[in-house]
Coordinates of C-alpha atoms and ligand atoms in Angstrom, one line a residue:
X61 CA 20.4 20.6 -3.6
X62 CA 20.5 17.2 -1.8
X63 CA 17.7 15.1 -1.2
X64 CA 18.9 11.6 0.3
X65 CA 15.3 10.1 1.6
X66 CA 15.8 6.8 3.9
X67 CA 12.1 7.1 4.8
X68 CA 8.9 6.3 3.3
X69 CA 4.9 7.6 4.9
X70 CA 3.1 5.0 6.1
X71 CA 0.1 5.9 8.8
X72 CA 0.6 9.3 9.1
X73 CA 4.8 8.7 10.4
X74 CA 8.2 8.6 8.4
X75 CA 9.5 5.0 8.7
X76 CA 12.4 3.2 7.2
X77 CA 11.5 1.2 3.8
X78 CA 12.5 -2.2 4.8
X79 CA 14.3 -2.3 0.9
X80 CA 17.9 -2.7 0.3
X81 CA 17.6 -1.0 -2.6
X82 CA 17.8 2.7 -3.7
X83 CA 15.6 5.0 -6.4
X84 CA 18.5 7.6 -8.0
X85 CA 17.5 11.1 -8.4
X86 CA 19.3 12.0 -12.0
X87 CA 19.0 15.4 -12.7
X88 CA 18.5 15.6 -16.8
X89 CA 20.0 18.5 -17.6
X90 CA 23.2 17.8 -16.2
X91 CA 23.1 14.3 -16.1
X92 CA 23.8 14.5 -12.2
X93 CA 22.7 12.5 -9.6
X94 CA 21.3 14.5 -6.8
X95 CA 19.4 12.0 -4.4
X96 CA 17.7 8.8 -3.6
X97 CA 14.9 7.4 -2.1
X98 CA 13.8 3.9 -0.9
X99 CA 12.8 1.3 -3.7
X100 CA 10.6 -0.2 -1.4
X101 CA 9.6 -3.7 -1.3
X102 CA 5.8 -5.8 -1.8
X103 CA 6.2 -5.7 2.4
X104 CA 6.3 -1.9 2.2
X105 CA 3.3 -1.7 0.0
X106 CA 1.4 -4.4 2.4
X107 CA 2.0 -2.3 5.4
X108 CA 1.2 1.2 4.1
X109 CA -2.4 -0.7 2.8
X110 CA -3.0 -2.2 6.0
X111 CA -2.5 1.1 7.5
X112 CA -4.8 3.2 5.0
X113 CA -7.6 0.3 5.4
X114 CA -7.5 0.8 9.2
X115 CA -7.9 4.4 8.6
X116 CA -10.4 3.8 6.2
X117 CA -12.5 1.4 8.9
X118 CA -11.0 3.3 12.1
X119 CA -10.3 6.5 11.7
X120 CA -13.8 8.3 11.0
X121 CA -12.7 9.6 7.9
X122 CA -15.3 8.6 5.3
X123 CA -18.3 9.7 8.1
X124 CA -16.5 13.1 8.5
X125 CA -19.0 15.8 7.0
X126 CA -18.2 16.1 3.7
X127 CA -17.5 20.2 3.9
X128 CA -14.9 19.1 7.3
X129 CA -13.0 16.7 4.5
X130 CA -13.0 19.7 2.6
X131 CA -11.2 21.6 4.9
X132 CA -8.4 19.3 4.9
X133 CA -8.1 19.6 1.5
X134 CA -8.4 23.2 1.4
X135 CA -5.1 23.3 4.0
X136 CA -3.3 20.8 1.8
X137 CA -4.0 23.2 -1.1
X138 CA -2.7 26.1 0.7
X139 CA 0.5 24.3 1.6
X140 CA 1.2 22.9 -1.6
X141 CA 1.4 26.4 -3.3
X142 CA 3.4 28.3 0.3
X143 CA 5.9 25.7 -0.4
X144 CA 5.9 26.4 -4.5
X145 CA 9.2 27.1 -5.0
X146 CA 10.6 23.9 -3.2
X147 CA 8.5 21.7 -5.1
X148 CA 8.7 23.3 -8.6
X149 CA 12.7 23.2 -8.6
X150 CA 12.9 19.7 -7.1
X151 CA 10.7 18.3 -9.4
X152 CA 12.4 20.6 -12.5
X153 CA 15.5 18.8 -11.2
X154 CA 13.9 15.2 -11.1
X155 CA 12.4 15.6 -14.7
X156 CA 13.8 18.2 -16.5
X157 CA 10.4 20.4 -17.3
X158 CA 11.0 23.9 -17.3
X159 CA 10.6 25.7 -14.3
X160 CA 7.7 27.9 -15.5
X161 CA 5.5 24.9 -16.5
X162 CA 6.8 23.1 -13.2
X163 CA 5.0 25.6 -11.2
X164 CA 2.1 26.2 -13.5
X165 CA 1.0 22.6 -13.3
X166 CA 2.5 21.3 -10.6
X167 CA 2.1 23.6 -8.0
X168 CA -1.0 25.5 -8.8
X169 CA -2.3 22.7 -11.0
X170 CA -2.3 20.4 -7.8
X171 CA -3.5 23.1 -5.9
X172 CA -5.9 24.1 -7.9
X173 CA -7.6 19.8 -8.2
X174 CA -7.3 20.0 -4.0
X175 CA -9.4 23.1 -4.3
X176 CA -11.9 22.1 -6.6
X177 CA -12.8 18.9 -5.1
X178 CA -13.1 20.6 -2.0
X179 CA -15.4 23.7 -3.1
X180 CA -17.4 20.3 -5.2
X181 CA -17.9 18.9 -1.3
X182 CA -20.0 22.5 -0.4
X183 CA -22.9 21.7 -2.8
X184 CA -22.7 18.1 -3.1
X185 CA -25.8 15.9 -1.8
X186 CA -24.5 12.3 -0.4
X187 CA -28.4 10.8 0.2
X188 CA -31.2 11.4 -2.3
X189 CA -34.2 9.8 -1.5
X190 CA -35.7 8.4 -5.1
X191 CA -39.8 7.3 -5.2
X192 CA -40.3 4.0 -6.7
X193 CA -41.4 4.2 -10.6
X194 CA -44.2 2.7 -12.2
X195 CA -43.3 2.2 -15.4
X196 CA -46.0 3.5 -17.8
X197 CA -48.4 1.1 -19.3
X198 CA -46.2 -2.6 -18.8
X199 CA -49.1 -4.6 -17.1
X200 CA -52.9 -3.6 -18.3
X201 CA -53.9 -5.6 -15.2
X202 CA -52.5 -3.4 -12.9
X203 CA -49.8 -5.7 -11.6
X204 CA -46.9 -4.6 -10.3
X205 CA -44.5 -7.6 -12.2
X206 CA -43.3 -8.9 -9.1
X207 CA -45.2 -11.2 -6.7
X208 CA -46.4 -10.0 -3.1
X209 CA -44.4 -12.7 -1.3
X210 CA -44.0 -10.4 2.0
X211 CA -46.9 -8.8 3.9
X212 CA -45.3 -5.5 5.7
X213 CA -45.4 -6.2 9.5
X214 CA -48.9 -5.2 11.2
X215 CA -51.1 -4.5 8.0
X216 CA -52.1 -8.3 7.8
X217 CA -52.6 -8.3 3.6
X218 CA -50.5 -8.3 0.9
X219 CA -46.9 -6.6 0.7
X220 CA -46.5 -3.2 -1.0
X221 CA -44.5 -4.8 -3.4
X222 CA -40.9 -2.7 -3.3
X223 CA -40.2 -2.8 -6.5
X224 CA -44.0 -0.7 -7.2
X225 CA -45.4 2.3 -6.4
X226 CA -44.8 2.9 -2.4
X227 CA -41.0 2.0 -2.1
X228 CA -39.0 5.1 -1.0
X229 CA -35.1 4.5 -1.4
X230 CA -32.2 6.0 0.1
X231 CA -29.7 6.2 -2.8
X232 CA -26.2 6.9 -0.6
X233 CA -23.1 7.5 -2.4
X234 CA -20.2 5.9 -0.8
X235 CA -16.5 5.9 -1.1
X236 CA -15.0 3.0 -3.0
X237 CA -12.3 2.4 -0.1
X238 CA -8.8 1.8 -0.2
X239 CA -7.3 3.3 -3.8
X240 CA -4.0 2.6 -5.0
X241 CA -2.5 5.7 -7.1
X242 CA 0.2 4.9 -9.3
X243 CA 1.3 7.6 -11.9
X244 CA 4.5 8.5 -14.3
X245 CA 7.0 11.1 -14.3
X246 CA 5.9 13.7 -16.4
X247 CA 3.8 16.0 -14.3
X248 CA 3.6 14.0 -10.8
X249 CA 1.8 16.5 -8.5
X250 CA -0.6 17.4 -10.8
X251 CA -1.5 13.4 -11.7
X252 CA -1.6 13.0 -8.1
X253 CA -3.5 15.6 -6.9
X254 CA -6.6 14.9 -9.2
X255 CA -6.6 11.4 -8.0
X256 CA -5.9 12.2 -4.4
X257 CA -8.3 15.1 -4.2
X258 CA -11.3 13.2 -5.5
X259 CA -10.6 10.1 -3.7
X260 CA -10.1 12.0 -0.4
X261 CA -13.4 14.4 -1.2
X262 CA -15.3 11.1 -1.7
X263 CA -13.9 9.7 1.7
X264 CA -11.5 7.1 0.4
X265 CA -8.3 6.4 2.4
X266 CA -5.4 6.1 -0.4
X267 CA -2.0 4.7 -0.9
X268 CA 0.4 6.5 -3.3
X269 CA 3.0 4.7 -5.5
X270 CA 4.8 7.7 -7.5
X271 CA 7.4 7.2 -10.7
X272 CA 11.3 6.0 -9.7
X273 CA 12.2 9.2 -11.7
X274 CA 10.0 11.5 -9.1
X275 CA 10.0 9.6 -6.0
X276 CA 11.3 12.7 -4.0
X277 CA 8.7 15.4 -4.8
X278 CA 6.3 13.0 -3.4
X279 CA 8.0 13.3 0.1
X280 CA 7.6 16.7 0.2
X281 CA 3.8 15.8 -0.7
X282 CA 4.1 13.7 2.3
X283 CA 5.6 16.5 4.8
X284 CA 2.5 19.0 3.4
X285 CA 0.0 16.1 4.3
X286 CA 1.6 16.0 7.9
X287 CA 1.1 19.7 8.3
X288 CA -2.4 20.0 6.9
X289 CA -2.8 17.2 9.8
X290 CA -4.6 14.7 8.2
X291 CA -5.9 11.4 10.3
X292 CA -2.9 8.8 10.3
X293 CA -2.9 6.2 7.3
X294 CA -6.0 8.1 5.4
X295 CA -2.7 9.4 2.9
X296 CA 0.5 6.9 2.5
X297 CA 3.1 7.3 0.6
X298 CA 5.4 4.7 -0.9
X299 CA 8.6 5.2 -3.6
X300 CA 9.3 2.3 -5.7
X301 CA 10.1 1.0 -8.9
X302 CA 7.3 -1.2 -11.3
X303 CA 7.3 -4.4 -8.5
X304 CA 5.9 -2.1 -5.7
X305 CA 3.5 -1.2 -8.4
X306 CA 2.6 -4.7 -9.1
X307 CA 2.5 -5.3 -5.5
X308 CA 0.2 -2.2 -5.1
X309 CA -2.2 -3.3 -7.7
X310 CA -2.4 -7.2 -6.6
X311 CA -3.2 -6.6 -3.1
X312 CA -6.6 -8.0 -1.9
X313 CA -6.9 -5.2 0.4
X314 CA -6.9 -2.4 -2.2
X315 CA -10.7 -1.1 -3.8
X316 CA -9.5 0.4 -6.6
X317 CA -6.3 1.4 -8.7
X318 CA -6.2 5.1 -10.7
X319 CA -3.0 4.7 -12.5
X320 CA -2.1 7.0 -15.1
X321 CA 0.7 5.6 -17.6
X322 CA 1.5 4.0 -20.6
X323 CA -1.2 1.9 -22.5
X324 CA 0.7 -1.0 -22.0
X325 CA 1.3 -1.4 -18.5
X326 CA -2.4 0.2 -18.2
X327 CA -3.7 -3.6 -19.9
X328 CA -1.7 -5.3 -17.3
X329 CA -3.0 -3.5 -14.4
X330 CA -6.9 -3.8 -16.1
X331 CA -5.6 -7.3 -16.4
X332 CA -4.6 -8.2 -13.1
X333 CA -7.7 -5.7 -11.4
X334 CA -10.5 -7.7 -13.5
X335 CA -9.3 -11.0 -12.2
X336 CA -9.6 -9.3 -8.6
X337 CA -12.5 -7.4 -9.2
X338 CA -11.3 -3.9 -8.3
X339 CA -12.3 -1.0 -9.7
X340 CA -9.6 0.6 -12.2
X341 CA -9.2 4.1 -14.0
X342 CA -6.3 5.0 -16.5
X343 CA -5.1 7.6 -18.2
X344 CA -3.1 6.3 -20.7
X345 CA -1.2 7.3 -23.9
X346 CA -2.5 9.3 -26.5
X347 CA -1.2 10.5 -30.3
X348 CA -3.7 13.3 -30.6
X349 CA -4.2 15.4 -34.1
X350 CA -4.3 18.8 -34.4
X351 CA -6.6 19.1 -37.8
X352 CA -5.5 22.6 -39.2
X353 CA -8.5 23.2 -41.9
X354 CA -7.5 25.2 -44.8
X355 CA -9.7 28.2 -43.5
X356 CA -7.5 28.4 -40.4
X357 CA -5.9 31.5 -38.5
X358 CA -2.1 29.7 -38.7
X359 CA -1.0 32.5 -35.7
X360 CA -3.4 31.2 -33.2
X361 CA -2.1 27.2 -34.9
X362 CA 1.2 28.3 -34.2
X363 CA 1.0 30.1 -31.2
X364 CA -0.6 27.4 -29.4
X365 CA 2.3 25.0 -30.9
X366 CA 4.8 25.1 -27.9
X367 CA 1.7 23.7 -25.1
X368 CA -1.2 22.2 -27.8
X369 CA 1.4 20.4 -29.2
X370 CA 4.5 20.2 -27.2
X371 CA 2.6 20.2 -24.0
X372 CA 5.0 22.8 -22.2
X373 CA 7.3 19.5 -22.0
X374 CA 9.2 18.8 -25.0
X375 CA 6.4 16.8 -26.2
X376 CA 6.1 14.3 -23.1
X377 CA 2.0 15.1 -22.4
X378 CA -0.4 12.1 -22.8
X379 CA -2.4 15.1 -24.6
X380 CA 0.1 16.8 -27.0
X381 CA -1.4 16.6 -30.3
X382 CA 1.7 15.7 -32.2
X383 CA -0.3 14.5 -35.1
X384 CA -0.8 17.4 -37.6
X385 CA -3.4 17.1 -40.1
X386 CA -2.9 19.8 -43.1
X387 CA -4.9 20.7 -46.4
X388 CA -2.9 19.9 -48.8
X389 CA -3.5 23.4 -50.4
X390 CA -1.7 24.9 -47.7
X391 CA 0.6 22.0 -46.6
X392 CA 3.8 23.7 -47.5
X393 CA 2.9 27.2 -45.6
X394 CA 1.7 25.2 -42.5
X395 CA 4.9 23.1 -42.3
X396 CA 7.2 26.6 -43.2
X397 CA 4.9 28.3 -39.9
X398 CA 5.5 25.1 -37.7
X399 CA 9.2 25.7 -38.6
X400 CA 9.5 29.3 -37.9
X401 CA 7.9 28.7 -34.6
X402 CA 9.6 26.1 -33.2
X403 CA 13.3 27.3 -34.4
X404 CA 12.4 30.3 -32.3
X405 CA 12.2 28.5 -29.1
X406 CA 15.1 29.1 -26.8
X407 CA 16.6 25.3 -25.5
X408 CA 18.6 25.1 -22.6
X409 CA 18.8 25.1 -18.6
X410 CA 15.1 24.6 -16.9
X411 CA 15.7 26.6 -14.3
X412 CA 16.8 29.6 -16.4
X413 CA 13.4 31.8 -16.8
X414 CA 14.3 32.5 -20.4
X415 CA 14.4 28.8 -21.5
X416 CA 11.3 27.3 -23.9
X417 CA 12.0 24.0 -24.1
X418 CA 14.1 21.7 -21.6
X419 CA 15.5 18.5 -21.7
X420 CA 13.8 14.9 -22.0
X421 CA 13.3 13.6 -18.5
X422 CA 15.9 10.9 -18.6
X423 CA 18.1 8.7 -20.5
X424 CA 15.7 5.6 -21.2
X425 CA 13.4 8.5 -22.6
X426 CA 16.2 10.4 -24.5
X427 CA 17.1 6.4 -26.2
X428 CA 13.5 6.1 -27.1
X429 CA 13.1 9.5 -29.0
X430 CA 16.2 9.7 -30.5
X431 CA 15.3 5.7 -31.6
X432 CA 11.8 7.2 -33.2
X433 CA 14.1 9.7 -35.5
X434 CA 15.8 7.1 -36.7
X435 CA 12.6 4.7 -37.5
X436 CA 11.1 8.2 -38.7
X437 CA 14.2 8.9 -41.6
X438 CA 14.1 4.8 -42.3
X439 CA 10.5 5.6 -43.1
X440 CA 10.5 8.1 -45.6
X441 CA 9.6 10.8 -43.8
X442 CA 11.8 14.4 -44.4
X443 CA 12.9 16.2 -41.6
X444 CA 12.6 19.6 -41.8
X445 CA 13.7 20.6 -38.3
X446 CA 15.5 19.3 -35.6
X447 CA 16.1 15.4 -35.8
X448 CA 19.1 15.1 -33.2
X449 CA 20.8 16.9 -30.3
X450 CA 20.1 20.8 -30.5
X451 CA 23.3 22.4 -31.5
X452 CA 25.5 23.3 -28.6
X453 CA 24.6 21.7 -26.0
X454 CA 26.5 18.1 -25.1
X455 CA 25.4 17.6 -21.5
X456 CA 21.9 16.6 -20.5
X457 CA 19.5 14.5 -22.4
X458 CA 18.4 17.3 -25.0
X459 CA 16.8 16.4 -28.5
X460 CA 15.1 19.5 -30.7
X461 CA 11.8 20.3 -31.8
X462 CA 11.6 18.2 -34.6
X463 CA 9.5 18.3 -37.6
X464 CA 9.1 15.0 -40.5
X465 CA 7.0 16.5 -43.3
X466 CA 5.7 13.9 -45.9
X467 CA 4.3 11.6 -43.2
X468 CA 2.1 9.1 -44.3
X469 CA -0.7 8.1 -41.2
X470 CA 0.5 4.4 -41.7
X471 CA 3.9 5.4 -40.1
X472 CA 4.8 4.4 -37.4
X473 CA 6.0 7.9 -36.3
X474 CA 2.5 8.9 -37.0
X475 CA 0.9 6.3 -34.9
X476 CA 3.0 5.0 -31.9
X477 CA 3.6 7.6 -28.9
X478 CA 6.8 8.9 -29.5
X479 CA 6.7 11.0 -26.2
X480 CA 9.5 13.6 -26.9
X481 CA 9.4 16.8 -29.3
X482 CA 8.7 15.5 -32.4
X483 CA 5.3 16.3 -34.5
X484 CA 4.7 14.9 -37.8
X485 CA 2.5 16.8 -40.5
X486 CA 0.0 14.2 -42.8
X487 CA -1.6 15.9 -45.6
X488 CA -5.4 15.4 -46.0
X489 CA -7.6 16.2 -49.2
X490 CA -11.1 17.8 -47.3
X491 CA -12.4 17.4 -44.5
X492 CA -13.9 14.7 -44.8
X493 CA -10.6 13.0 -45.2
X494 CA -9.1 14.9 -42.2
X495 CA -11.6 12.7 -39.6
X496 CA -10.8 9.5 -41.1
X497 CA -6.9 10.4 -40.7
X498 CA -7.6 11.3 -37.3
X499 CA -9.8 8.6 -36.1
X500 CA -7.1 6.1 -37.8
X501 CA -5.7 5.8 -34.6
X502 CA -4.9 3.1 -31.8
X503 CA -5.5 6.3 -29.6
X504 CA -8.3 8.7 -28.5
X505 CA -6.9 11.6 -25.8
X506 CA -7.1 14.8 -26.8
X507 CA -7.0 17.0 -30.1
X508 CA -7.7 20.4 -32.0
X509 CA -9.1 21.8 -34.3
X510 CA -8.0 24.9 -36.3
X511 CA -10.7 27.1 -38.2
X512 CA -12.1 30.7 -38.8
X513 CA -15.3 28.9 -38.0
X514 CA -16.4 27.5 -34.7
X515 CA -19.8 25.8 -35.6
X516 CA -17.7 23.8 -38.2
X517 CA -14.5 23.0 -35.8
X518 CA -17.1 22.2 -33.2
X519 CA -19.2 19.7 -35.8
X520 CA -15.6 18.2 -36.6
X521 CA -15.1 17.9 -33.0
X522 CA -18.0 16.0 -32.5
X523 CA -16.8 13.5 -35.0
X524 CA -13.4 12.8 -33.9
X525 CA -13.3 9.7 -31.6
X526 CA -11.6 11.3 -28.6
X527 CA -12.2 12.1 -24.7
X528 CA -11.2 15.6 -24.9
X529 CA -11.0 18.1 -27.9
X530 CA -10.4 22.1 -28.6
X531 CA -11.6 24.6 -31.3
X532 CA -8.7 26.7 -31.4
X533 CA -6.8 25.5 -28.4
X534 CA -5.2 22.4 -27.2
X535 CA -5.4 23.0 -23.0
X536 CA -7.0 20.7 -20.5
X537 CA -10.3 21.0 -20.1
X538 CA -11.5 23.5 -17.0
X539 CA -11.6 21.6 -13.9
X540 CA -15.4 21.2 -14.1
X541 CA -15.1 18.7 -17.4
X542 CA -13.8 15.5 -17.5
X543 CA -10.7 13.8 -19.2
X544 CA -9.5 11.1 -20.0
X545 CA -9.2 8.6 -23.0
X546 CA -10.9 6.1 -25.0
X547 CA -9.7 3.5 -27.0
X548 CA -5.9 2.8 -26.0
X549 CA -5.7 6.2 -23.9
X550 CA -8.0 4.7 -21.2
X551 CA -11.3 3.9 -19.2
X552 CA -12.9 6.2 -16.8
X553 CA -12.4 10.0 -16.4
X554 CA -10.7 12.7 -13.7
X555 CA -11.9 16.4 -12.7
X556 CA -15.4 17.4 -13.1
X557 CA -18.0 15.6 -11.3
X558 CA -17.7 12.5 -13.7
X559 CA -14.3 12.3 -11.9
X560 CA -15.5 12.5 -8.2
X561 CA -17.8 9.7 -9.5
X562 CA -15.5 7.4 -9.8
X563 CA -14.5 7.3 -5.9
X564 CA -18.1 6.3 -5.2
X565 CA -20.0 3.5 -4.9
X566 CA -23.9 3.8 -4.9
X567 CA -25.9 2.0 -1.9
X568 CA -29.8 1.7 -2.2
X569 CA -31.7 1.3 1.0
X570 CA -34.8 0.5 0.2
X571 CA -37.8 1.5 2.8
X572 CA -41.7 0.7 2.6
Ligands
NAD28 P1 4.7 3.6 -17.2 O1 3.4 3.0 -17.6 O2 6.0 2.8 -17.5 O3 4.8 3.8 -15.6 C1 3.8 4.5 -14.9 C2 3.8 4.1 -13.5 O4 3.4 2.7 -13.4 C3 5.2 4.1 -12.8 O5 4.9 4.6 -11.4 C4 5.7 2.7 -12.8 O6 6.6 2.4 -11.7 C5 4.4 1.9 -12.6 N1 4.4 0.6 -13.2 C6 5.1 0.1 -14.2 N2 4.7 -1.2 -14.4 C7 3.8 -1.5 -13.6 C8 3.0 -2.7 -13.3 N3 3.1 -3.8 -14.1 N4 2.0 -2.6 -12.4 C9 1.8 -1.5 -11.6 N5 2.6 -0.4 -11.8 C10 3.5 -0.4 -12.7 O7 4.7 5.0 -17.8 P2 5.9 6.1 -17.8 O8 6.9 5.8 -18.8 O9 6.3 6.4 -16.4 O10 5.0 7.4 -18.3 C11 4.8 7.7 -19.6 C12 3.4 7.3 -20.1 O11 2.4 7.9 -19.3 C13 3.1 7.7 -21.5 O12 2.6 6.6 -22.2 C14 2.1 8.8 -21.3 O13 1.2 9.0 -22.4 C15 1.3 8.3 -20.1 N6 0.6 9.5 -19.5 C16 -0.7 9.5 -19.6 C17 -1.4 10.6 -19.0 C18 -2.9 10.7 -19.1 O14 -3.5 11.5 -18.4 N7 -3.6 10.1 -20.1 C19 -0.7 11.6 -18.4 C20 0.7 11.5 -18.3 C21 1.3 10.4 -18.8

């Protein structure tokens, strides 16, 4: 497999990236480079927005019905999963996640935020028309609380004040305009698509900005918006490194940025948008606990280890709860069940059906976990599995499931993202003590909880300061909820309506 892109998709054509430089594809299994694409330039980024605000003025896309849009995103869905097996290996070669998961979230996960978004478009009501309130009681005299300073045309006495009793309004939903989408590496299509799909639903126009480690997958994104035969410049597509990101973000041209990331470029961008005024959303970091409470089933704890907890990556999910909260009455057999699990995982090649657990997705993220193991054993913390390179294999950028027992939640292993394969186990006295543990935290993305008893997991649930948490299982939420973060793991939310929301600007046209 050779994938050598010279082109980047700007207004509906391939064009040559006027960048001298070049994004490497290195395949992280084998260490292999395997292609390149454009690291294109702020002029790049200037062009492809200039091209998806003409479409967004020109091109009739935002006044399109709202179930035509859908069936543009319906075809888009449709190509995305005939071309599955192109797209799942390329981007298992760009990042190293296992083929299985590559498909699962990629693929069908993509498909599957197209569709949704679409089928959301059947029911959805742009215009409500809203009567004018009197609120209850606020002026014994009858007054409305603003003066009459208009008499409506023809009735020759005082205006029908708007803001009283008669005013009809329109209240019109309307898309946001130009967004920028900028995401990471670690499950491209699928970060895309929920951006993409709500912000094309909504009527948006949108530029794309994918990782430098996945620059190519998002070509073949390209090629599948050419065939579903979208209006020119209402999807671009621009590879590049962090600069066309900055250029992305500081354009005056662009409505709004949904970037998903790390919490630290996430300030910049919230930075650099709230001087401009645009609209942001990020998904950010996260260092989520899985709270085990001492009346839990450990088979459904541990069978849910190698997604809750790993997130079918080798740990690199925003979500992963990687955080594990024990009783200390059962401390020793959680951390012996997390052990016996996660020495059973197969490790090797991602394309291999058989494998469990892949490599990391490159070498900047293989220096920063194995550097994490070291600040973990310089910390006091025991390792009780893993803590290096997995036996037998010297090629690829490959660490093991690792486990530090002993953890103390001051750590810094148990509260930076480490973003590889390593969970730590904290011990906690009740329960009580488990939520403070867990809400001791820069972070708020997902989480678990582990009981017998789902009225009590779901009362702990309700306590733990997060976006998204499970009784019994750490998955996304269906695509009718919302993610996302709060307190360093983001603002705003994807999926669910809340998520189409955020594409949408509200217009009130107010009638007498
Ligand atoms: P990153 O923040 O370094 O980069 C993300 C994207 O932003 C890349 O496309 C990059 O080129 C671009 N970028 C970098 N600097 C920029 C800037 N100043 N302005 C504009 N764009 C810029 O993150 P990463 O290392 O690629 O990905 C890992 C991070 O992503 C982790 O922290 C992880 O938790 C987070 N993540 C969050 C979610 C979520 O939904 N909350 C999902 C996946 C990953």
């Amino acid at each position: 497999m050779e994938y050598n892109y010279q082109e980047i998709f700007i207004g509906g054509a391939f064009e040559r990236s006027t960048a001298p430089g070049r994004l490497d594809a290195i395949n992280p299994a084998t260490e292999e480079t395997f292609g390149s694409a454009p690291d294109s330039t702020a002029a790049d980024i200037d062009k492809a927005v200039r091209a998806a605000r003409a479409a967004f003025r020109m091109s009739g896309w935002p006044h399109l019905a709202p179930t035509e849009r859908a069936k543009f995103l319906h075809r888009l869905a449709d190509i995305v999963v005939e071309k599955q097996d192109e797209i799942a290996a390329l981007i298992t070669a760009e990042n190293g996640m296992i083929l299985s998961a590559s498909k699962a979230f990629n693929v069908f996960g993509g498909a599957l935020r197209f569709n949704y978004f679409a089928d959301f478009l059947e029911t959805w009501q742009q215009e409500e028309i809203r009567p004018a309130v009197a609120p209850k009681g606020a002026f014994a005299d009858g007054h409305s609380g603003t003066p009459a300073f208009r008499a409506p045309v023809g009735t020759g006495g005082t205006s029908p004040d708007t803001m009283g009793s008669t005013a009809r309004t329109i209240v019109r939903q309307e898309p946001v305009g130009v967004v920028g989408i900028i995401v990471p590496w670690n499950v491209p299509l699928s970060s895309i698509s929920v951006k993409l799909g709500a912000a094309l639903a909504a009527g948006c126009t949108a530029v794309i900005k994918p990782s430098p480690e996945t620059s190519l997958d998002a070509i073949l994104l390209a090629e599948a918006i050419v065939e579903a035969g979208f209006p020119p410049g209402v999807v671009n597509i621009v590879t590049g490194g962090d600069e066309a990101g900055k250029a992305l973000v500081a354009h005056p041209d662009v409505n709004m940025i949904a970037f998903t990331g790390s919490s630290a470029v996430g300030r910049q961008i919230a930075r650099q948008a709230g001087g401009d005024l645009k609209k942001v959303t990020l998904e950010l970091g996260g260092k989520s606990a899985g709270i085990v409470l001492e009346d839990a089933d450990l088979d459904i704890f541990t069978e849910g280890l190698p997604t809750a907890s790993l997130g079918g990556y080798s740990g690199q999910s925003c979500r992963a709860s990687t955080r594990i909260l024990a009783p200390r009455s059962r401390y020793s057999e959680v951390v012996d069940a997390m052990v016996a699990k996660l020495s059973s995982l197969r490790i090797g090649d991602p394309l291999d059906p058989t494998t469990q657990v892949g490599p990391l997705a490159s070498s900047a993220q293989y220096e920063r976990v194995s550097g994490y193991l070291e600040i973990g054993k310089a910390e006091g913390a025991r390792v009780v599995l893993g803590g290096g390179r997995p036996a037998g294999i010297d090629r690829g950028f490959y660490i093991a499931p690792t486990v530090f027992a002993d953890v103390d939640n001051r750590m810094r292993i148990a509260q930076e993202e480490i973003f590889g394969p390593v969970l730590v186990v904290i011990p906690f006295d009740d329960e009580e003590d488990a939520i403070r543990i867990a809400n001791d935290s820069d972070y708020g993305l997902g989480g678990t909880v582990f009981t017998k008893d789902e009225e009590r997991g779901t009362n702990v649930a309700r306590r733990v300061e997060t976006g998204t948490i499970g009784v019994n299982t750490g998955g996304m939420p269906p695509l009718n909820s919302p993610f996302g973060g709060v307190k360093n793991s983001g603002l705003g939310r994807e999926m669910g309506p809340e998520g189409f929301g955020e594409y949408l600007v509200p217009k009130s046209i107010v009638r007498v």
